[in-house]
Short mmCIF file of N, CA, C and O in Angstrom, two decimals:
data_model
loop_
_atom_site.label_atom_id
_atom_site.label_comp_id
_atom_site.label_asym_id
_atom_site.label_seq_id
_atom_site.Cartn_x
_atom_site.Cartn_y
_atom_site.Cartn_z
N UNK A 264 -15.89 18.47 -45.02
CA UNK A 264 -14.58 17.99 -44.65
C UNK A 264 -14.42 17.99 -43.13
O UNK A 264 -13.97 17.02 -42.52
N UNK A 265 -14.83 19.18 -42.51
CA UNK A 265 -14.82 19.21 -41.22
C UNK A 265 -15.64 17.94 -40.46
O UNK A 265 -15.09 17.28 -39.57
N UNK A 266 -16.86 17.70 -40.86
CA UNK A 266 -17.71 16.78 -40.45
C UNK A 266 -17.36 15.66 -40.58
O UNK A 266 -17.84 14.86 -39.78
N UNK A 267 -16.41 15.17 -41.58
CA UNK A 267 -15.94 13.85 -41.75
C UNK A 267 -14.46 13.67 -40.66
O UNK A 267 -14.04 12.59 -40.23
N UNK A 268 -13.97 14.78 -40.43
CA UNK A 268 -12.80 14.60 -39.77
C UNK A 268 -13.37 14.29 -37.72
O UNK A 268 -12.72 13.72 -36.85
N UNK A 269 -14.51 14.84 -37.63
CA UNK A 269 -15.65 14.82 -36.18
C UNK A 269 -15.88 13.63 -36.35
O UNK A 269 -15.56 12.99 -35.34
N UNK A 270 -16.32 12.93 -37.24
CA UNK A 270 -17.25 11.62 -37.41
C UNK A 270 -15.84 10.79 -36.95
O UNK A 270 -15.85 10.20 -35.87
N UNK A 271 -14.77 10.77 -37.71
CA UNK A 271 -13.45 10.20 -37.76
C UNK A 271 -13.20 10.19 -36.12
O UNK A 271 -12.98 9.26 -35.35
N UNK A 272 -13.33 11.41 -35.95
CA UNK A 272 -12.70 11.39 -34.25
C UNK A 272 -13.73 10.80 -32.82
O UNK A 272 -13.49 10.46 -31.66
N UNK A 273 -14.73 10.90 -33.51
CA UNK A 273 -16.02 10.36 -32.58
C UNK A 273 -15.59 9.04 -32.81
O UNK A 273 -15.04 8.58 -31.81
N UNK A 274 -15.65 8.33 -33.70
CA UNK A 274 -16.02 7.02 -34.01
C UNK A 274 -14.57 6.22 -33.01
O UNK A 274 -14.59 5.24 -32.26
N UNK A 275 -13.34 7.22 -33.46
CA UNK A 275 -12.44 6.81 -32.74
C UNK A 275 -12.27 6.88 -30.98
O UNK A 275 -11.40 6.13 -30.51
N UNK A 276 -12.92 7.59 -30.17
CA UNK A 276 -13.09 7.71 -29.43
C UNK A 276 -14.05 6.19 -28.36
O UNK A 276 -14.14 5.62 -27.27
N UNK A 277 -14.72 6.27 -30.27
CA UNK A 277 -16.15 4.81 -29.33
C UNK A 277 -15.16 3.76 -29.31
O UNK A 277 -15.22 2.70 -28.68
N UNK A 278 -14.29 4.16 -30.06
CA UNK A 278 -13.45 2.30 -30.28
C UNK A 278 -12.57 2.57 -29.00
O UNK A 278 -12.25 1.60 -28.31
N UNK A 279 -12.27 3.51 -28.73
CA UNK A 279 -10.90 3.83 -27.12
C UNK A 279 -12.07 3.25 -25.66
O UNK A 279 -11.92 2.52 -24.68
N UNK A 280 -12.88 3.83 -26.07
CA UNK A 280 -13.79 3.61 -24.86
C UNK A 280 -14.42 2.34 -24.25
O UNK A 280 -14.69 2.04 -23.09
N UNK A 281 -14.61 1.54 -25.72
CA UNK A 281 -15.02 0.07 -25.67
C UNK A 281 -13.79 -1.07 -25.60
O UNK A 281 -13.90 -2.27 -25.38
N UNK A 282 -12.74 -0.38 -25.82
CA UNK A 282 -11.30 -1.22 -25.62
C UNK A 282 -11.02 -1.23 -24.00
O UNK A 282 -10.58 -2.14 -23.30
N UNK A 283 -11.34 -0.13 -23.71
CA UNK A 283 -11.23 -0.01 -22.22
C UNK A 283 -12.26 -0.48 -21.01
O UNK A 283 -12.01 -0.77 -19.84
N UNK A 284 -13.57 -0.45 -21.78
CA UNK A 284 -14.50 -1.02 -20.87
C UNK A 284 -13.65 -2.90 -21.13
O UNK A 284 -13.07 -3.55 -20.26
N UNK A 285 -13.86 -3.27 -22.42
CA UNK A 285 -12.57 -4.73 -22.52
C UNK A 285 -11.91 -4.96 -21.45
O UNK A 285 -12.16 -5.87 -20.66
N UNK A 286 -11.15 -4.27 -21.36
CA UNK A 286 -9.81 -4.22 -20.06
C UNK A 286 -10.10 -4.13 -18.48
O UNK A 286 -9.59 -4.65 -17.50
N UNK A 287 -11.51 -2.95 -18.76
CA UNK A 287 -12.25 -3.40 -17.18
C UNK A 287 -12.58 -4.67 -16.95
O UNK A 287 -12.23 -5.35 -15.99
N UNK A 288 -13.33 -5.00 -17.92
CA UNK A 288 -13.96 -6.56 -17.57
C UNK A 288 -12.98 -7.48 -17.29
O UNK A 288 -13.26 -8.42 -16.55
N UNK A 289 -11.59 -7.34 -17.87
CA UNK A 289 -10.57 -8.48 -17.83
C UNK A 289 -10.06 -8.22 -16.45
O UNK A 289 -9.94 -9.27 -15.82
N UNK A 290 -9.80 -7.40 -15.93
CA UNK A 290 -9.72 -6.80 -14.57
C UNK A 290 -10.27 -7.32 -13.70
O UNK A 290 -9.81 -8.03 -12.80
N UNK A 291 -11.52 -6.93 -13.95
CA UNK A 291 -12.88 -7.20 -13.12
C UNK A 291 -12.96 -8.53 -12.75
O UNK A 291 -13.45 -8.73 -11.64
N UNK A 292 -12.41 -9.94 -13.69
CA UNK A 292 -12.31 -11.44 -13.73
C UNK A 292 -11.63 -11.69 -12.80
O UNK A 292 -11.91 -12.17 -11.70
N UNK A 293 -10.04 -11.13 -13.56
CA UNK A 293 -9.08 -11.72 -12.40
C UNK A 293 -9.28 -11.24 -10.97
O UNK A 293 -9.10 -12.05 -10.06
N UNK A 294 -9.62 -10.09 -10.72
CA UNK A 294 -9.60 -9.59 -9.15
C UNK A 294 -11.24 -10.30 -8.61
O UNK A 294 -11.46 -10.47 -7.41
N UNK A 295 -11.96 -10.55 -9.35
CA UNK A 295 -13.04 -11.39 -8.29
C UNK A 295 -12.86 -12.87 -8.02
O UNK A 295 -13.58 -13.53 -7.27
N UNK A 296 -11.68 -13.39 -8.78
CA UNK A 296 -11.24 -14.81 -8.27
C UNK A 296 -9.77 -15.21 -7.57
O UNK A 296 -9.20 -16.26 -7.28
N UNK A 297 -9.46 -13.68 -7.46
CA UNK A 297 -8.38 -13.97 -6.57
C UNK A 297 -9.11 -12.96 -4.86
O UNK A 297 -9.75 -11.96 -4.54
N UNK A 298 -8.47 -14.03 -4.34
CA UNK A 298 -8.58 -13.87 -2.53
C UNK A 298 -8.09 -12.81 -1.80
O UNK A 298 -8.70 -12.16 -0.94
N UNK A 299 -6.45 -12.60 -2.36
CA UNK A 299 -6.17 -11.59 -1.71
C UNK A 299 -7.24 -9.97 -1.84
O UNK A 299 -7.78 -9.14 -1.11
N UNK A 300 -7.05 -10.27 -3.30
CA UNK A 300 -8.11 -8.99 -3.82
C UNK A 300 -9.61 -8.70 -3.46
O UNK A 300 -10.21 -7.63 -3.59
N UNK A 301 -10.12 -9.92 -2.96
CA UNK A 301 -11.34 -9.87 -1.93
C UNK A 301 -10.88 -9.36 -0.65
O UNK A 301 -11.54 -8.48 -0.11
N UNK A 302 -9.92 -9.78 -0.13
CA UNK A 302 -9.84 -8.78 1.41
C UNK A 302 -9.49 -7.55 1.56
O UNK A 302 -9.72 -6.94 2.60
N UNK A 303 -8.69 -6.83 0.15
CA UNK A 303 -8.26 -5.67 0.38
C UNK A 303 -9.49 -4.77 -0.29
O UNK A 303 -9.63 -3.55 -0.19
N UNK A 304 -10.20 -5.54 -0.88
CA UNK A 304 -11.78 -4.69 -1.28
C UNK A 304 -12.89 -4.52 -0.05
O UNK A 304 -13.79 -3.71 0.16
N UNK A 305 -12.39 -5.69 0.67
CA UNK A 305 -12.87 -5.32 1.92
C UNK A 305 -12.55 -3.82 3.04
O UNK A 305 -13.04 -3.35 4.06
N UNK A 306 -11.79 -3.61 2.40
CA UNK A 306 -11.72 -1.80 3.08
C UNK A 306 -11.91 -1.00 2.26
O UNK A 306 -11.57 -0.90 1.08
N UNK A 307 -12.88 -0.01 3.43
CA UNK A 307 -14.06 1.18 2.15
C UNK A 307 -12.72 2.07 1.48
O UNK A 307 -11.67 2.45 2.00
N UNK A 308 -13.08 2.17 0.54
CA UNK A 308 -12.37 2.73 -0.70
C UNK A 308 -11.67 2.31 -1.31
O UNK A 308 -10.97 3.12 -1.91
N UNK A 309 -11.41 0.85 -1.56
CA UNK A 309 -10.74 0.21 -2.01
C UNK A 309 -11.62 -0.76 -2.98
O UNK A 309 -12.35 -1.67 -2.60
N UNK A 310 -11.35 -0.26 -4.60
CA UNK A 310 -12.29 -1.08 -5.33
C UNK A 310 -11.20 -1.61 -6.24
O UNK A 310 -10.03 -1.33 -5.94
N UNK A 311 -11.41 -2.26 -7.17
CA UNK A 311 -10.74 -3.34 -8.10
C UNK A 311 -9.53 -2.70 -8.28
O UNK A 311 -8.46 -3.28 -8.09
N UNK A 312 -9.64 -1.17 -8.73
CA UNK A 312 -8.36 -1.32 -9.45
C UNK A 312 -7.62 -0.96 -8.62
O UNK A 312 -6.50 -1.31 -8.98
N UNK A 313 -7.53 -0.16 -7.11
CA UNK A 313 -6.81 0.20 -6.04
C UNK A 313 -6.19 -1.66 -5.52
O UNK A 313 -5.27 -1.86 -4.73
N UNK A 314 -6.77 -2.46 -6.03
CA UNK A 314 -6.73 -3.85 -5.01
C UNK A 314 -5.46 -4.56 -6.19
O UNK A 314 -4.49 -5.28 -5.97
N UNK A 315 -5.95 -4.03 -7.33
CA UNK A 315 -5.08 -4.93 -8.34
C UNK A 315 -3.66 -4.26 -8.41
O UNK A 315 -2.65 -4.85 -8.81
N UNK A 316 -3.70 -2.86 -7.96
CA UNK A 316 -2.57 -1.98 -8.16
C UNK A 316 -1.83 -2.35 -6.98
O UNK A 316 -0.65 -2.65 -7.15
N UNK A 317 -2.30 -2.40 -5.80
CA UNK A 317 -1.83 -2.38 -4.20
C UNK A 317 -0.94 -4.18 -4.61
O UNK A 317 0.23 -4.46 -4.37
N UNK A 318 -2.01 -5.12 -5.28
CA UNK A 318 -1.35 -6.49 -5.59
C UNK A 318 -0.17 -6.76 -6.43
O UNK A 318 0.70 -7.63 -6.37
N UNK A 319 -0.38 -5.83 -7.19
CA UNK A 319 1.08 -5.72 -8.17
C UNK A 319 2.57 -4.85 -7.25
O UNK A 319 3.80 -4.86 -7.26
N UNK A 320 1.56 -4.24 -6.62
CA UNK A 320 3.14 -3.78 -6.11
C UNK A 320 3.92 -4.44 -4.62
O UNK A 320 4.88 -3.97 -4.00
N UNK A 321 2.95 -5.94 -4.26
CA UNK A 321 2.85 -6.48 -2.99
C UNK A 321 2.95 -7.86 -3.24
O UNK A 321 2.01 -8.56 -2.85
N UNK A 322 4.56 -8.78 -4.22
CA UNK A 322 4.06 -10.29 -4.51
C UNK A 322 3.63 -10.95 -3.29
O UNK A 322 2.75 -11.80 -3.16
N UNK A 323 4.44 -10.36 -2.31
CA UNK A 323 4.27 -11.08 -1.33
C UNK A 323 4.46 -10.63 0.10
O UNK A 323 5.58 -10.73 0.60
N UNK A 324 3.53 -10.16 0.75
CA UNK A 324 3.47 -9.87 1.85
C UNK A 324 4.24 -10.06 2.78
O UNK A 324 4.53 -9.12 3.53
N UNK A 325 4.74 -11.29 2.96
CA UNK A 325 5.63 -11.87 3.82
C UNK A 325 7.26 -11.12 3.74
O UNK A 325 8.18 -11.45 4.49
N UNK A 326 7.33 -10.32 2.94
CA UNK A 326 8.56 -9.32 2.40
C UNK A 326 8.63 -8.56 3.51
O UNK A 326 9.77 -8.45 3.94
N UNK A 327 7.55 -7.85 4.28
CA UNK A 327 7.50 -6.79 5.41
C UNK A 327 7.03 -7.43 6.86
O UNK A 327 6.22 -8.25 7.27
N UNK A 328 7.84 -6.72 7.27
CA UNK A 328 7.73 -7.26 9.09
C UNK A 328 5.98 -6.69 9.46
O UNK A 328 5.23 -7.27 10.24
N UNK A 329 5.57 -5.32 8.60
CA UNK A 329 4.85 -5.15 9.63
C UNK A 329 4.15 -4.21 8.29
O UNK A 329 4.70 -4.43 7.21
N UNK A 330 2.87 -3.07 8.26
CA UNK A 330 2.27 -1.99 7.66
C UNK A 330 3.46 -0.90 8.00
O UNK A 330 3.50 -0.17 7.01
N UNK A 331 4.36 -0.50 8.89
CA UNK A 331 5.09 0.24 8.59
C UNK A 331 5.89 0.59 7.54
O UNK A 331 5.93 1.63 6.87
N UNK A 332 6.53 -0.46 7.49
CA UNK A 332 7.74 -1.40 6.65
C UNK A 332 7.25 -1.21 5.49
O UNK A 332 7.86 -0.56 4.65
N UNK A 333 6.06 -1.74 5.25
CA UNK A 333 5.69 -1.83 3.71
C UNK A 333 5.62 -0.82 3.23
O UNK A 333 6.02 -0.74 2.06
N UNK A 334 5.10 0.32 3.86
CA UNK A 334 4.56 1.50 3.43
C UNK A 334 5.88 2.40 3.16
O UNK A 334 5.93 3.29 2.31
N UNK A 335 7.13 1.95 4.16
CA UNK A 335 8.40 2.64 3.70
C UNK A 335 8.71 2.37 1.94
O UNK A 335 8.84 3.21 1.06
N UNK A 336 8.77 0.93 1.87
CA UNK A 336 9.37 0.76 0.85
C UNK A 336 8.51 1.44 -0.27
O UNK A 336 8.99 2.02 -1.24
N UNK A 337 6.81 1.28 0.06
CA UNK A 337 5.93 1.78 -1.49
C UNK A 337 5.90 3.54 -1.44
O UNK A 337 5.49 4.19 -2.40
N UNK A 338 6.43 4.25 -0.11
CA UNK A 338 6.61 5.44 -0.58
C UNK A 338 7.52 6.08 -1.52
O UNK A 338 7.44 7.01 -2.32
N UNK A 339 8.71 4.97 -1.01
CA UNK A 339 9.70 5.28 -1.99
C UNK A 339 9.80 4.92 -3.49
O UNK A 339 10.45 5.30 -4.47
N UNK A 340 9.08 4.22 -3.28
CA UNK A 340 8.60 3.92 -5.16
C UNK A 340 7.82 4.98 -5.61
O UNK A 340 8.14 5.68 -6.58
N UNK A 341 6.56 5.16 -4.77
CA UNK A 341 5.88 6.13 -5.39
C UNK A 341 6.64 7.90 -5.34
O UNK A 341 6.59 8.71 -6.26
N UNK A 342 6.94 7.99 -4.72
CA UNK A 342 8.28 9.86 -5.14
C UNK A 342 8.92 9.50 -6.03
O UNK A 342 9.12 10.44 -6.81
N UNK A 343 9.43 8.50 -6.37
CA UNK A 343 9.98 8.36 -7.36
C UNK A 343 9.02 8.63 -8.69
O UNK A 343 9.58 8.41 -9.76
N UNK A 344 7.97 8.98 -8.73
CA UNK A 344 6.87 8.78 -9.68
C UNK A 344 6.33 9.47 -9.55
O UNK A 344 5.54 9.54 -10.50
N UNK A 345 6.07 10.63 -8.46
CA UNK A 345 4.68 11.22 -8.49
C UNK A 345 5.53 12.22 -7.27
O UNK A 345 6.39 11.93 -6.43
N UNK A 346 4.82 13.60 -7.63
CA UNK A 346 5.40 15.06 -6.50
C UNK A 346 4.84 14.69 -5.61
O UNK A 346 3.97 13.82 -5.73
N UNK A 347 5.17 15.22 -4.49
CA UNK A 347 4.98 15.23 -2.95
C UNK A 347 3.43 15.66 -2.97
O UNK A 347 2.97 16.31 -3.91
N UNK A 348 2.80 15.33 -2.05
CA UNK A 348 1.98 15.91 -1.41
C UNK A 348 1.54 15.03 -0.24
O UNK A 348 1.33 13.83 -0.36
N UNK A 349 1.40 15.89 1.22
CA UNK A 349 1.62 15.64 2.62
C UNK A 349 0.11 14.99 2.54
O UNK A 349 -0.03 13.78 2.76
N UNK A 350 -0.69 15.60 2.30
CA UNK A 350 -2.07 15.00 2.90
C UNK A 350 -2.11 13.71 2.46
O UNK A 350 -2.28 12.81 3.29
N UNK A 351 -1.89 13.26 0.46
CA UNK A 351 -1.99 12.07 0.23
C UNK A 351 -1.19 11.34 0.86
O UNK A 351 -1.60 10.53 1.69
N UNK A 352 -0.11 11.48 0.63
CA UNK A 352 1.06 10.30 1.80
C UNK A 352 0.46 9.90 3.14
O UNK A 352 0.42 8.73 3.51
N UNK A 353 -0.12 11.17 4.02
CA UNK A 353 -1.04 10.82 5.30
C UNK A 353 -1.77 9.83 5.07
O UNK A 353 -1.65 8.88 5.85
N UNK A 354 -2.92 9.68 3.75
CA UNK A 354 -3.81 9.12 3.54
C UNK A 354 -3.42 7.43 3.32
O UNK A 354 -3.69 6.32 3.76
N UNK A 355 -2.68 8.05 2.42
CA UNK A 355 -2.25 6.52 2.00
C UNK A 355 -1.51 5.62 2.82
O UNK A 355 -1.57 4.41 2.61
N UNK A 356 -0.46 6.32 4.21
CA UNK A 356 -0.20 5.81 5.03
C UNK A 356 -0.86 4.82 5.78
O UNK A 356 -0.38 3.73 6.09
N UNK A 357 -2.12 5.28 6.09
CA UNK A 357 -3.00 4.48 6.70
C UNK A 357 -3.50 3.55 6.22
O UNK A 357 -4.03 2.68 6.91
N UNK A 358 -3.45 3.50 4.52
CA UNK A 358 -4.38 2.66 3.93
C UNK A 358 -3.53 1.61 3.93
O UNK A 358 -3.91 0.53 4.39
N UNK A 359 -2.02 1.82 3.32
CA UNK A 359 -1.22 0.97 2.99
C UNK A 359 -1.12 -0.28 4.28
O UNK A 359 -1.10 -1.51 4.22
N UNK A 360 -1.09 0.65 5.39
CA UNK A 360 -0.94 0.06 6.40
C UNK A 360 -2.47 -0.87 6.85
O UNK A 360 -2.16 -1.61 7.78
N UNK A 361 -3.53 -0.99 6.58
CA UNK A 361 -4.77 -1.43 6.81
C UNK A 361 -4.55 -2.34 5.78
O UNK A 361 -4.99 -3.48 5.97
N UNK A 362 -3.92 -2.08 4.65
CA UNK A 362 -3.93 -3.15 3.49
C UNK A 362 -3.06 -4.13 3.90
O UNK A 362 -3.52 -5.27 3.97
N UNK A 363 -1.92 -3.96 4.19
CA UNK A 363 -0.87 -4.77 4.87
C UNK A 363 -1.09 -5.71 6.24
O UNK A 363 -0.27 -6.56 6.62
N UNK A 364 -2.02 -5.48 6.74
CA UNK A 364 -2.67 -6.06 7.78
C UNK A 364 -3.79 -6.73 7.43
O UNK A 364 -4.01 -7.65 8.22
N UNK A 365 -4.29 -6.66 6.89
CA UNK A 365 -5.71 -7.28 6.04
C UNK A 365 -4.90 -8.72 5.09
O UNK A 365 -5.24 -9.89 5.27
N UNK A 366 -3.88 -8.31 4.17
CA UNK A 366 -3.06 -9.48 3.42
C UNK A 366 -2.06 -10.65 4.81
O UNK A 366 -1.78 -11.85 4.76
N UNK A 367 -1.79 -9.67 5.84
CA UNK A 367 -1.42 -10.54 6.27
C UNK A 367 -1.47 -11.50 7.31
O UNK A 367 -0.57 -12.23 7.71
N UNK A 368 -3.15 -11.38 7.85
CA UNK A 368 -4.09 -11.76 8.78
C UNK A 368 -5.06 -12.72 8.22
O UNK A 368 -5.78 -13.54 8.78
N UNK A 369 -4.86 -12.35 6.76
CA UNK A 369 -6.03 -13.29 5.93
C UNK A 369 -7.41 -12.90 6.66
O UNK A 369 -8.23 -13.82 6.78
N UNK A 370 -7.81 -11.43 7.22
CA UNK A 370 -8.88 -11.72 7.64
C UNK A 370 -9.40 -10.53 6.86
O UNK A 370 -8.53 -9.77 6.43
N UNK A 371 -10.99 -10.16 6.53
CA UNK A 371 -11.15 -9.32 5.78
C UNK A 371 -11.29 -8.07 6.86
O UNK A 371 -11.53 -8.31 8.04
N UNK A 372 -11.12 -6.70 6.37
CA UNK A 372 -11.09 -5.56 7.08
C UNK A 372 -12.66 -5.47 7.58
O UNK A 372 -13.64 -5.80 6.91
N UNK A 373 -12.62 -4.69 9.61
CA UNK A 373 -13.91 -4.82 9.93
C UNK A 373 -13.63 -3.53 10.67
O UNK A 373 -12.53 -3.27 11.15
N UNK A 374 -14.89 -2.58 10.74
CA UNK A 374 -14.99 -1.40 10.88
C UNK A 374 -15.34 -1.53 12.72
O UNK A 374 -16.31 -2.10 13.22
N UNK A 375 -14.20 -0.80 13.47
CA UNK A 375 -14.38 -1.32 15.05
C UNK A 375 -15.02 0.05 15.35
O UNK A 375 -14.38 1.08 15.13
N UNK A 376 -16.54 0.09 15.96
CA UNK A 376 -16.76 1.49 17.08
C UNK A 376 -16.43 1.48 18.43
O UNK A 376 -16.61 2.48 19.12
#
């Protein structure tokens, strides 16, 4: 009985896992044929789903004067959602702001020494 209830939960697990690799791939489509999502993959650490998430919460760039601006408004979405923490906000400050400049330069991000 035990073994059938493991088999039950394994098997269910393969079906969660392969539904989700599904959903990567559908992911994976739309963000390699859209443009914007090529330039914001263009900055290191920024892979599909950071580009598709940053796109959903960004219809349109032209909304913010500047990477400051933008980053005001998506902090305040995100506290609304998620506890504080100083270092990530630091982090993401910068990114938001590199992302916001990248969408609205149309140029892809380039690493200056």
């Amino acid at each position: 009985m035990l073994m059938q209830e493991l088999i039950g939960h394994h098997e269910y697990y393969n079906d969660l896992n392969e539904r989700v690799a599904r959903q990567d791939e559908k992911l994976k489509k739309l963000i390699d044929s859209h443009s914007y999502a090529q330039l914001l993959m263009s900055i290191p650490g920024v892979g599909t789903l950071t580009a598709a998430q940053c796109l959903s919460d960004i219809p349109n760039v032209n909304e913010f004067k500047n990477g400051r601006h933008f980053f005001g408004k998506w902090i305040v979405a995100l506290r609304a959602k998620k506890p504080f923490n100083v270092a990530v906000v630091a982090l993401a400050n910068q990114l938001v702001r590199i992302a916001w400049s990248v969408l609205k330069t149309q140029q892809a991000f380039e690493i200056r020494v």
